[in-house]
């Protein structure tokens, strides 16, 4: 068994115990689950809404809903998958209702990005990338613009797979669709993003 | 298919991975739990003060699936219950005489009311106290022949395809015309998508989803 599989198993066992305690009304156990998952869920919701204020409100609502429904959780899936399903569905619902809300990115980007080899590769002069010589703000803006052009379902799979690194099988469980559908959504979302970013490249060249 | 020579898949993946660095900072996350606890305490307190209907409303909110189509499903279920109830109420009718044509039908004889001896003499009071008499239905319902039924058209186009969004009318029409052809053909997903998209260089992602589902769920195997 690989290290990551062991870690996953351990995480699930730990979650099971915390969920069982939370179901008995132990709020400290639920707090531990909040602490454990709120950063990851923030990434999911923020990359789908591109708006920090909306993300904050939604995230609080998601945990409130999870707390109210915790007694109904039967453990058929992992707690993590269940929580992600609640978050994805609530975010998609929210986006459908608030179609015209403008994107409002975070002002802060973790300074660690400057040392990321992908960032260095994409922004150095020697590369054949549209973001050669681009500054951080421009890069962030273009990324968010491109993401917001995708449909909610496509944005969800791109966020989970490309940004959060979830495997296809996990995403299919969260969204309740087949793995084939996840792959197909990813394929067409990538094509759409590439088309948009290539357009940006061409505009930069002219 | 359109090529993107300047921006390949690998560059896109790298760029997307960089979005992990967009986060609001440690301070936000350290305050998050305190905010959650505060909201939870408010909610628990409000719940304790809420009456029966408040609690019922909350139960209903949790019962309704939190899917994008949750309320639609609930509305559909409610409609089905109403229709079903209506049918059940309509079923136990008394035995009816054999159907007749309109020409044979005769109006029902009006019922007469026998008033008790101590009926008030005031005409207004008398009118107000008089029960409303609804004449009993004695006529048999007129039967419809099979020819009266609406013809079933486009039945061939009805497939178990779920639309994930509200496609435009044009898109819907294109699908109605082309999908029956596509599912009987040996076309690949990509070829089918090219055929379905009005501009093959910019295929519609919703069409892509649709094709994928349509072909996997309904494709008729080639003999």
Coordinates of C-alpha atoms in Angstrom, one line a residue:
Chain A
X1 CA 0.0 0.0 0.0
X2 CA 1.4 3.4 -0.9
X3 CA 2.0 6.2 1.5
X4 CA -0.8 8.4 0.2
X5 CA -3.3 5.6 0.4
X6 CA -2.3 5.0 4.0
X7 CA -2.7 8.6 4.7
X8 CA -6.2 8.7 3.1
X9 CA -7.3 5.7 5.1
X10 CA -6.0 7.3 8.3
X11 CA -7.8 10.5 7.4
X12 CA -11.0 8.7 6.8
X13 CA -10.8 6.8 10.1
X14 CA -10.1 10.0 12.0
X15 CA -13.0 11.7 10.2
X16 CA -15.3 8.8 11.1
X17 CA -14.5 9.2 14.8
X18 CA -15.0 13.0 14.7
X19 CA -18.3 12.6 12.8
X20 CA -19.6 10.1 15.3
X21 CA -18.8 12.5 18.1
X22 CA -20.4 15.4 16.3
X23 CA -23.5 13.3 15.7
X24 CA -23.7 12.9 19.5
X25 CA -23.7 16.7 19.8
X26 CA -20.0 17.2 20.5
X27 CA -19.4 20.7 19.0
X28 CA -15.7 20.5 19.7
X29 CA -15.5 17.5 17.3
X30 CA -17.4 19.5 14.6
X31 CA -15.0 22.4 15.2
X32 CA -12.1 20.0 14.4
X33 CA -13.7 19.1 11.1
X34 CA -14.2 22.8 10.3
X35 CA -10.5 23.5 11.0
X36 CA -9.5 20.4 9.0
X37 CA -11.4 21.3 5.8
X38 CA -12.1 25.1 5.7
X39 CA -9.0 26.0 3.8
X40 CA -9.5 23.4 1.1
X41 CA -13.2 24.3 0.8
X42 CA -12.2 28.0 0.6
X43 CA -10.1 27.1 -2.5
X44 CA -13.0 25.3 -4.1
X45 CA -15.6 28.0 -3.5
X46 CA -13.2 30.9 -4.3
X47 CA -12.1 29.5 -7.6
X48 CA -15.7 29.0 -8.6
X49 CA -17.0 32.4 -7.6
X50 CA -13.8 34.5 -8.0
X51 CA -15.2 36.7 -5.2
X52 CA -13.8 36.7 -1.7
X53 CA -16.9 38.2 0.0
X54 CA -19.2 35.7 -1.6
X55 CA -16.7 32.9 -0.7
X56 CA -16.7 33.9 2.9
X57 CA -20.5 34.0 3.2
X58 CA -20.9 30.7 1.3
X59 CA -18.3 28.9 3.3
X60 CA -20.1 29.9 6.6
X61 CA -23.4 28.7 5.1
X62 CA -21.8 25.4 3.9
X63 CA -20.6 24.6 7.4
X64 CA -23.9 25.6 8.9
X65 CA -25.7 23.3 6.6
X66 CA -23.2 20.5 7.3
X67 CA -23.7 21.0 11.0
X68 CA -27.5 20.9 10.8
X69 CA -27.4 17.8 8.6
X70 CA -24.6 15.9 10.3
X71 CA -27.1 13.5 12.0
X72 CA -28.3 12.5 8.6
X73 CA -24.8 11.5 7.4
X74 CA -24.8 7.7 7.2
X75 CA -21.2 7.3 6.1
X76 CA -21.9 5.8 2.7
X77 CA -19.3 8.1 1.3
X78 CA -16.4 9.7 3.1
X79 CA -17.2 12.8 5.1
X80 CA -14.8 14.7 2.8
X81 CA -16.8 13.7 -0.3
X82 CA -20.1 14.5 1.4
X83 CA -18.9 17.9 2.5
X84 CA -17.5 18.7 -1.0
X85 CA -20.9 17.7 -2.5
X86 CA -22.7 20.1 -0.2
X87 CA -20.2 22.9 -1.1
X88 CA -20.3 22.3 -4.8
X89 CA -24.1 22.2 -5.0
X90 CA -24.5 25.2 -2.8
X91 CA -22.0 27.2 -4.8
X92 CA -23.5 26.2 -8.2
X93 CA -27.0 27.2 -6.8
X94 CA -25.6 30.5 -5.7
X95 CA -23.9 31.2 -9.0
X96 CA -27.1 30.4 -10.9
X97 CA -29.0 32.9 -8.8
X98 CA -26.3 35.6 -8.9
X99 CA -25.3 35.4 -12.6
X100 CA -24.4 39.0 -13.0
X101 CA -22.3 39.5 -9.9
X102 CA -18.9 40.8 -10.9
X103 CA -15.8 39.0 -10.1
X104 CA -13.7 40.5 -7.3
X105 CA -10.4 38.8 -6.8
X106 CA -8.3 38.7 -3.7
X107 CA -5.7 41.5 -3.5
X108 CA -3.2 39.1 -1.9
X109 CA -1.5 36.3 -3.6
X110 CA 0.7 34.1 -1.5
X111 CA 4.3 35.4 -1.9
X112 CA 5.4 31.7 -2.4
X113 CA 4.2 32.0 -6.0
X114 CA 7.4 34.0 -6.9
X115 CA 9.5 30.9 -6.2
X116 CA 7.2 28.4 -7.8
X117 CA 8.9 26.8 -10.8
X118 CA 5.8 26.9 -12.9
X119 CA 5.4 30.6 -12.3
X120 CA 9.1 31.2 -13.2
X121 CA 8.7 29.2 -16.3
X122 CA 5.6 30.9 -17.5
X123 CA 6.8 34.5 -16.9
X124 CA 10.4 34.4 -17.9
X125 CA 11.5 35.9 -21.2
X126 CA 12.9 32.8 -22.7
X127 CA 9.6 30.9 -22.7
X128 CA 7.0 30.9 -25.5
X129 CA 4.1 31.7 -23.1
X130 CA 1.5 34.5 -23.4
X131 CA 2.5 35.4 -19.8
X132 CA 6.1 36.1 -20.6
X133 CA 7.0 39.3 -18.8
X134 CA 3.5 39.5 -17.3
X135 CA 3.2 40.8 -13.8
X136 CA 1.4 39.1 -11.0
X137 CA -1.8 41.1 -11.2
X138 CA -2.1 40.7 -14.9
X139 CA -1.6 36.9 -14.6
X140 CA -4.2 36.7 -11.8
X141 CA -6.7 38.8 -13.8
X142 CA -6.4 36.7 -16.9
X143 CA -6.7 33.5 -15.0
X144 CA -9.9 34.6 -13.3
X145 CA -11.4 36.0 -16.5
X146 CA -10.7 32.8 -18.3
X147 CA -12.2 30.7 -15.5
X148 CA -15.3 32.9 -15.3
X149 CA -16.0 32.2 -19.0
X150 CA -16.6 28.6 -18.2
X151 CA -20.0 27.2 -17.3
X152 CA -20.4 26.4 -13.5
X153 CA -20.1 22.6 -14.1
X154 CA -16.9 23.0 -16.2
X155 CA -15.4 25.4 -13.7
X156 CA -16.2 23.0 -10.9
X157 CA -14.2 20.2 -12.5
X158 CA -11.3 22.4 -13.5
X159 CA -11.1 23.7 -9.9
X160 CA -11.2 20.3 -8.3
X161 CA -8.8 18.6 -10.8
X162 CA -6.3 21.2 -11.9
X163 CA -6.2 23.5 -8.9
X164 CA -7.0 21.2 -6.0
X165 CA -5.5 18.0 -7.5
X166 CA -8.5 15.7 -6.8
X167 CA -8.5 12.5 -8.9
X168 CA -11.2 11.9 -11.5
X169 CA -12.9 9.1 -9.4
X170 CA -13.3 11.5 -6.4
X171 CA -14.7 14.3 -8.5
X172 CA -17.2 11.9 -10.1
X173 CA -18.4 10.9 -6.6
X174 CA -18.7 14.5 -5.5
X175 CA -20.6 15.6 -8.6
X176 CA -22.6 12.4 -8.9
X177 CA -21.6 11.9 -12.6
X178 CA -19.6 9.3 -14.4
X179 CA -15.8 9.5 -14.6
X180 CA -16.3 9.7 -18.4
X181 CA -18.4 12.9 -17.9
X182 CA -15.7 14.3 -15.6
X183 CA -13.0 13.7 -18.3
X184 CA -15.2 15.1 -21.1
X185 CA -15.9 18.2 -19.1
X186 CA -12.2 18.7 -18.4
X187 CA -11.3 18.2 -22.0
X188 CA -13.7 20.8 -23.3
X189 CA -13.1 23.2 -20.5
X190 CA -9.3 23.1 -21.3
X191 CA -10.0 23.7 -24.9
X192 CA -12.1 26.7 -24.0
X193 CA -9.5 28.1 -21.7
X194 CA -6.7 27.5 -24.3
X195 CA -8.8 29.4 -26.9
X196 CA -9.3 32.3 -24.5
X197 CA -5.7 32.5 -23.5
X198 CA -4.4 32.2 -27.0
X199 CA -6.6 35.1 -27.9
X200 CA -4.8 37.0 -25.2
X201 CA -1.5 36.0 -26.6
X202 CA -2.4 37.2 -30.0
X203 CA -3.6 40.6 -28.6
X204 CA -0.3 40.9 -26.8
X205 CA 1.7 40.2 -29.9
X206 CA -0.1 43.0 -31.9
Chain B
X1 CA -10.5 21.1 -34.7
X2 CA -8.8 24.4 -33.7
X3 CA -5.2 24.3 -32.7
X4 CA -3.7 26.5 -30.1
X5 CA 0.0 26.5 -31.0
X6 CA 1.0 29.3 -28.7
X7 CA -0.6 28.0 -25.6
X8 CA -0.4 24.3 -25.0
X9 CA -2.1 22.0 -22.5
X10 CA 1.0 21.8 -20.3
X11 CA 1.3 25.6 -20.0
X12 CA -2.4 25.7 -19.1
X13 CA -2.0 23.1 -16.4
X14 CA 0.9 25.1 -14.9
X15 CA -1.1 28.3 -15.0
X16 CA -4.1 26.7 -13.3
X17 CA -1.9 25.2 -10.6
X18 CA -0.7 28.7 -9.7
X19 CA -4.2 29.6 -8.6
X20 CA -3.5 27.7 -5.4
X21 CA -1.5 30.7 -4.3
X22 CA -4.6 32.9 -4.3
X23 CA -5.7 32.8 -0.7
X24 CA -6.8 35.3 1.9
X25 CA -3.9 34.7 4.3
X26 CA -3.5 33.0 7.7
X27 CA -5.4 35.7 9.6
X28 CA -8.6 35.0 7.8
X29 CA -8.4 31.3 8.4
X30 CA -7.6 31.7 12.1
X31 CA -10.7 33.9 12.5
X32 CA -12.9 31.6 10.5
X33 CA -13.6 29.2 13.3
X34 CA -14.6 32.0 15.7
X35 CA -17.0 33.3 13.2
X36 CA -18.5 29.9 12.6
X37 CA -18.9 29.3 16.4
X38 CA -20.6 32.7 16.7
X39 CA -23.1 32.0 13.9
X40 CA -23.7 28.5 15.2
X41 CA -24.5 29.9 18.7
X42 CA -26.9 32.4 17.1
X43 CA -28.6 29.6 15.1
X44 CA -28.9 27.3 18.1
X45 CA -30.4 30.1 20.2
X46 CA -32.8 31.2 17.4
X47 CA -33.8 27.5 17.0
X48 CA -34.7 27.2 20.7
X49 CA -36.9 30.3 20.5
X50 CA -38.6 29.3 17.3
X51 CA -42.1 27.9 17.3
X52 CA -43.5 24.8 15.6
X53 CA -43.7 26.4 12.1
X54 CA -40.1 27.6 12.3
X55 CA -38.9 24.1 13.1
X56 CA -41.0 22.7 10.4
X57 CA -39.6 25.1 7.9
X58 CA -36.1 24.2 9.0
X59 CA -36.9 20.5 8.5
X60 CA -38.2 21.2 5.1
X61 CA -35.1 23.1 4.2
X62 CA -32.9 20.2 5.1
X63 CA -35.2 17.7 3.3
X64 CA -35.0 19.5 0.0
X65 CA -31.9 18.2 -1.7
X66 CA -29.3 20.9 -2.0
X67 CA -28.8 20.2 -5.7
X68 CA -29.2 22.9 -8.4
X69 CA -32.5 21.2 -9.3
X70 CA -33.7 20.6 -5.8
X71 CA -36.6 23.0 -5.9
X72 CA -37.6 21.8 -9.4
X73 CA -37.7 18.2 -8.1
X74 CA -39.8 19.2 -5.1
X75 CA -42.2 21.2 -7.3
X76 CA -42.5 18.2 -9.7
X77 CA -43.1 15.9 -6.8
X78 CA -45.8 18.2 -5.4
X79 CA -47.5 18.4 -8.7
X80 CA -47.4 14.6 -9.1
X81 CA -49.0 14.3 -5.6
X82 CA -51.8 16.7 -6.5
X83 CA -52.5 15.0 -9.8
X84 CA -52.4 11.6 -8.1
X85 CA -54.7 12.7 -5.3
X86 CA -57.1 14.2 -7.8
X87 CA -57.2 10.9 -9.7
X88 CA -57.7 8.8 -6.6
X89 CA -60.6 11.1 -5.5
X90 CA -62.1 10.8 -8.9
X91 CA -61.9 7.0 -9.1
X92 CA -64.6 5.8 -6.7
X93 CA -67.5 7.1 -8.7
X94 CA -70.9 5.4 -8.5
X95 CA -71.9 3.1 -11.3
X96 CA -72.7 5.1 -14.4
X97 CA -75.2 4.2 -17.1
X98 CA -74.0 3.3 -20.5
X99 CA -72.6 6.2 -22.5
X100 CA -75.1 8.1 -24.7
X101 CA -74.8 10.7 -27.4
X102 CA -75.7 14.3 -26.7
X103 CA -79.0 13.9 -28.6
X104 CA -80.2 11.2 -26.3
X105 CA -79.3 13.1 -23.2
X106 CA -82.2 14.6 -21.3
X107 CA -81.9 17.3 -18.6
X108 CA -82.2 16.0 -15.0
X109 CA -85.4 16.7 -13.2
X110 CA -85.0 19.6 -10.7
X111 CA -85.2 18.5 -7.1
X112 CA -87.8 19.9 -4.9
X113 CA -87.3 20.7 -1.2
X114 CA -89.7 19.9 1.5
X115 CA -89.6 22.5 4.2
X116 CA -90.2 21.7 7.9
X117 CA -93.4 23.0 9.4
X118 CA -91.7 25.6 11.6
X119 CA -90.0 27.5 8.8
X120 CA -89.6 31.2 9.5
X121 CA -92.1 33.4 7.7
X122 CA -89.7 36.3 7.0
X123 CA -88.9 35.9 3.3
X124 CA -85.4 37.3 3.6
X125 CA -84.5 35.0 6.6
X126 CA -86.2 32.2 4.7
X127 CA -84.0 32.8 1.7
X128 CA -80.8 33.0 3.8
X129 CA -81.6 29.8 5.7
X130 CA -82.5 27.8 2.7
X131 CA -79.8 25.3 1.8
X132 CA -78.2 25.5 -1.6
X133 CA -79.3 22.6 -3.7
X134 CA -76.9 21.3 -6.2
X135 CA -78.6 19.1 -8.8
X136 CA -77.2 15.6 -8.9
X137 CA -75.3 14.6 -12.0
X138 CA -77.3 12.0 -13.8
X139 CA -75.6 12.3 -17.2
X140 CA -73.1 9.8 -18.4
X141 CA -69.8 11.2 -19.5
X142 CA -69.3 11.5 -23.3
X143 CA -66.6 9.1 -24.4
X144 CA -63.7 10.1 -26.6
X145 CA -62.7 7.9 -29.5
X146 CA -59.1 7.0 -30.1
X147 CA -59.1 9.3 -33.1
X148 CA -59.6 12.3 -30.8
X149 CA -56.3 11.7 -29.1
X150 CA -53.5 14.0 -30.1
X151 CA -51.1 12.3 -32.5
X152 CA -47.8 11.4 -31.0
X153 CA -45.2 13.2 -33.0
X154 CA -41.4 13.2 -32.6
X155 CA -41.6 10.2 -30.4
X156 CA -38.5 9.0 -32.1
X157 CA -36.6 12.0 -30.7
X158 CA -37.5 11.4 -27.1
X159 CA -34.4 9.9 -25.5
X160 CA -33.3 9.6 -21.8
X161 CA -31.1 12.6 -22.2
X162 CA -30.8 14.9 -19.2
X163 CA -30.3 18.6 -20.2
X164 CA -27.9 20.1 -17.6
X165 CA -28.8 23.6 -18.6
X166 CA -31.4 25.6 -20.4
X167 CA -30.3 25.2 -24.0
X168 CA -31.3 27.9 -26.4
X169 CA -34.1 27.2 -28.8
X170 CA -31.7 27.0 -31.7
X171 CA -29.5 24.5 -29.9
X172 CA -32.5 22.5 -28.9
X173 CA -33.7 22.4 -32.6
X174 CA -30.3 21.3 -33.8
X175 CA -30.2 18.5 -31.3
X176 CA -33.8 17.4 -32.1
X177 CA -32.9 17.1 -35.8
X178 CA -29.3 15.7 -35.5
X179 CA -29.2 13.5 -32.4
X180 CA -31.5 10.7 -33.8
X181 CA -29.1 10.5 -36.8
X182 CA -25.9 10.7 -34.7
X183 CA -26.9 8.0 -32.2
X184 CA -27.5 5.6 -35.1
X185 CA -24.2 6.4 -36.7
X186 CA -20.7 5.2 -36.0
X187 CA -19.4 8.8 -35.5
X188 CA -16.9 9.4 -32.7
X189 CA -17.7 11.9 -30.0
X190 CA -15.6 14.5 -31.6
X191 CA -17.1 14.0 -35.1
X192 CA -20.5 14.1 -33.6
X193 CA -19.7 17.4 -31.8
X194 CA -18.4 18.9 -35.0
X195 CA -21.6 18.0 -36.7
X196 CA -23.7 19.4 -33.9
X197 CA -21.8 22.7 -33.4
X198 CA -22.7 25.5 -35.8
X199 CA -19.1 26.6 -35.7
X200 CA -16.8 23.6 -35.6
X201 CA -13.9 25.8 -34.6
X202 CA -15.6 26.9 -31.4
X203 CA -17.7 23.9 -30.2
X204 CA -20.1 24.7 -27.5
X205 CA -19.1 23.0 -24.2
X206 CA -22.7 22.4 -23.4
X207 CA -23.0 20.5 -26.7
X208 CA -19.9 18.5 -25.7
X209 CA -21.5 17.4 -22.5
X210 CA -24.7 16.6 -24.2
X211 CA -23.1 14.5 -26.9
X212 CA -21.1 12.6 -24.4
X213 CA -24.2 11.7 -22.4
X214 CA -26.4 11.1 -25.5
X215 CA -23.9 8.7 -27.1
X216 CA -23.0 6.8 -24.0
X217 CA -26.6 6.4 -22.8
X218 CA -28.6 6.0 -26.0
X219 CA -26.3 4.8 -28.8
X220 CA -27.8 2.0 -30.8
X221 CA -25.2 -0.7 -31.4
X222 CA -24.3 -1.3 -35.0
X223 CA -25.3 -4.7 -36.4

